[in-house]
XYZ file of C-alpha atoms in Angstrom:
163
model
C -1.544 0.794 -7.167
C -3.577 -1.538 -4.920
C -4.737 -4.225 -7.431
C -5.095 -7.136 -4.989
C -6.277 -6.686 -1.376
C -6.041 -9.347 1.271
C -8.600 -9.368 4.052
C -7.893 -11.919 6.831
C -11.158 -12.986 8.539
C -11.686 -15.205 11.541
C -15.511 -15.258 11.443
C -15.837 -12.567 14.144
C -17.554 -9.233 13.840
C -14.249 -7.630 14.814
C -12.467 -9.068 11.745
C -15.380 -8.118 9.524
C -15.057 -4.467 10.523
C -12.153 -4.313 8.015
C -14.429 -5.185 5.060
C -15.908 -1.697 4.469
C -12.363 -0.227 4.307
C -11.261 -2.929 1.905
C -14.328 -2.385 -0.263
C -13.741 1.354 -0.368
C -10.181 0.738 -1.552
C -11.270 -1.878 -4.053
C -13.868 0.470 -5.497
C -11.366 3.271 -5.766
C -8.539 1.207 -7.319
C -10.578 -1.450 -9.159
C -8.945 -4.120 -6.979
C -9.484 -7.814 -6.531
C -10.223 -8.928 -2.927
C -9.068 -12.201 -1.403
C -10.685 -13.240 1.821
C -8.406 -15.428 4.006
C -9.201 -17.636 6.908
C -6.284 -19.235 8.788
C -7.379 -22.322 10.652
C -5.370 -23.676 13.557
C -4.380 -27.330 13.057
C -6.026 -29.845 15.457
C -4.022 -30.458 18.576
C -3.314 -34.041 19.326
C -1.930 -35.286 22.597
C 1.142 -37.413 22.761
C 0.879 -41.075 21.872
C -1.055 -42.906 19.231
C -4.766 -42.192 18.818
C -7.225 -45.001 18.906
C -9.066 -45.555 15.595
C -12.157 -44.041 17.186
C -10.319 -40.963 18.352
C -8.618 -40.518 14.994
C -11.960 -40.853 13.196
C -13.495 -38.288 15.566
C -10.578 -35.856 14.947
C -10.990 -36.158 11.209
C -14.744 -35.560 11.408
C -14.116 -32.460 13.595
C -11.598 -31.115 11.123
C -13.868 -31.808 8.162
C -16.778 -30.135 9.944
C -14.653 -27.088 10.741
C -13.430 -26.774 7.123
C -17.013 -27.041 5.831
C -18.063 -24.322 8.266
C -15.149 -22.084 7.227
C -15.741 -22.605 3.540
C -19.483 -21.933 3.933
C -18.650 -18.656 5.784
C -16.169 -17.526 3.146
C -18.482 -18.462 0.259
C -21.234 -16.455 1.917
C -18.928 -13.372 2.288
C -17.696 -13.839 -1.305
C -21.276 -14.089 -2.606
C -22.257 -10.920 -0.754
C -19.272 -8.975 -2.136
C -19.806 -10.293 -5.661
C -23.430 -9.080 -5.550
C -21.900 -5.628 -4.952
C -19.769 -6.175 -8.109
C -16.466 -6.793 -6.346
C -14.051 -9.399 -7.791
C -13.682 -11.640 -4.799
C -11.760 -14.840 -4.044
C -11.186 -16.757 -0.869
C -8.494 -18.999 0.559
C -8.298 -21.271 3.589
C -4.899 -21.999 5.112
C -3.816 -24.050 8.127
C -1.099 -22.904 10.429
C -0.221 -22.593 14.114
C 1.250 -19.134 13.341
C -1.592 -17.015 11.982
C 0.470 -13.916 11.356
C 3.209 -15.782 9.474
C 0.584 -17.544 7.357
C -1.159 -14.228 6.426
C 2.262 -12.880 5.299
C 3.008 -16.065 3.397
C -0.293 -15.961 1.579
C 0.206 -12.309 0.769
C 3.589 -13.016 -0.758
C 2.433 -16.062 -2.655
C -0.782 -14.478 -4.094
C 0.744 -11.247 -5.261
C -1.132 -9.153 -2.705
C -0.528 -5.403 -2.836
C -2.004 -4.523 0.529
C -3.510 -6.181 3.614
C -6.549 -4.735 5.359
C -7.322 -6.203 8.780
C -8.843 -5.375 12.063
C -7.207 -5.670 15.423
C -9.199 -7.363 18.145
C -8.503 -4.489 20.441
C -6.636 -6.367 23.159
C -4.630 -4.078 25.317
C -2.047 -4.484 27.994
C -2.082 -7.922 29.545
C -4.191 -9.494 26.761
C -1.800 -8.403 24.118
C 1.171 -9.570 26.233
C -0.339 -13.028 26.857
C -1.873 -13.642 23.433
C 0.210 -11.441 21.145
C -1.225 -9.303 18.469
C -1.594 -10.955 15.082
C -2.224 -7.540 13.509
C 0.928 -6.014 15.002
C 3.059 -8.974 13.893
C 1.649 -8.705 10.364
C 2.280 -4.921 10.365
C 5.866 -5.380 11.560
C 6.750 -8.203 9.122
C 4.740 -7.758 5.937
C 6.466 -6.542 2.815
C 3.305 -4.802 1.547
C 1.305 -1.940 3.115
C -0.999 -2.989 5.964
C -4.034 -1.022 6.977
C -5.046 -1.832 10.556
C -8.584 -1.003 11.558
C -9.600 -0.421 15.175
C -12.503 -2.595 16.195
C -14.559 0.436 17.389
C -13.903 2.239 14.079
C -12.500 5.332 15.914
C -9.340 6.958 14.674
C -6.558 7.937 16.987
C -3.591 10.095 16.173
C -0.372 8.166 16.616
C 0.935 10.919 18.858
C -2.223 11.035 21.012
C -1.690 9.275 24.381
C -4.021 6.433 25.150
C -6.824 7.102 27.632
C -6.954 3.442 28.616
C -4.677 2.465 31.494
C -4.129 -0.996 30.022
C -2.426 0.245 26.851
């Protein structure tokens, strides 16, 4: 049923809160797990860059990719020690939600397990919710984990005024 699970990670503890749920599913269904990190492309101002600026931008990008790959390899190693078949992928896009969906479609993913960062009200309005956009647009099941790990019935009214 769920043979290949995608877990988008951004390096935060919030995102990693999805891992125990993905591992539980993977253990139950003997699933592969792919860890995904979507990196935002570097922003360059208008006009040509000087050779020094271009060199600096390239070094920053290379350093970021090294850091991201080290992080994903560490996560992969930890999961493999627990006998989970784990892969990782790094993608670059300005639209994180669209890239998660694209990777899921291209890699034959059966389900996506991810954590929301718990923004409510104004924060969600200003920054959007990657998790909600993935949930609304994905063609596979999406399990959204709350950052605090608490469950809330969909019919239960929110106790937070900002939601």
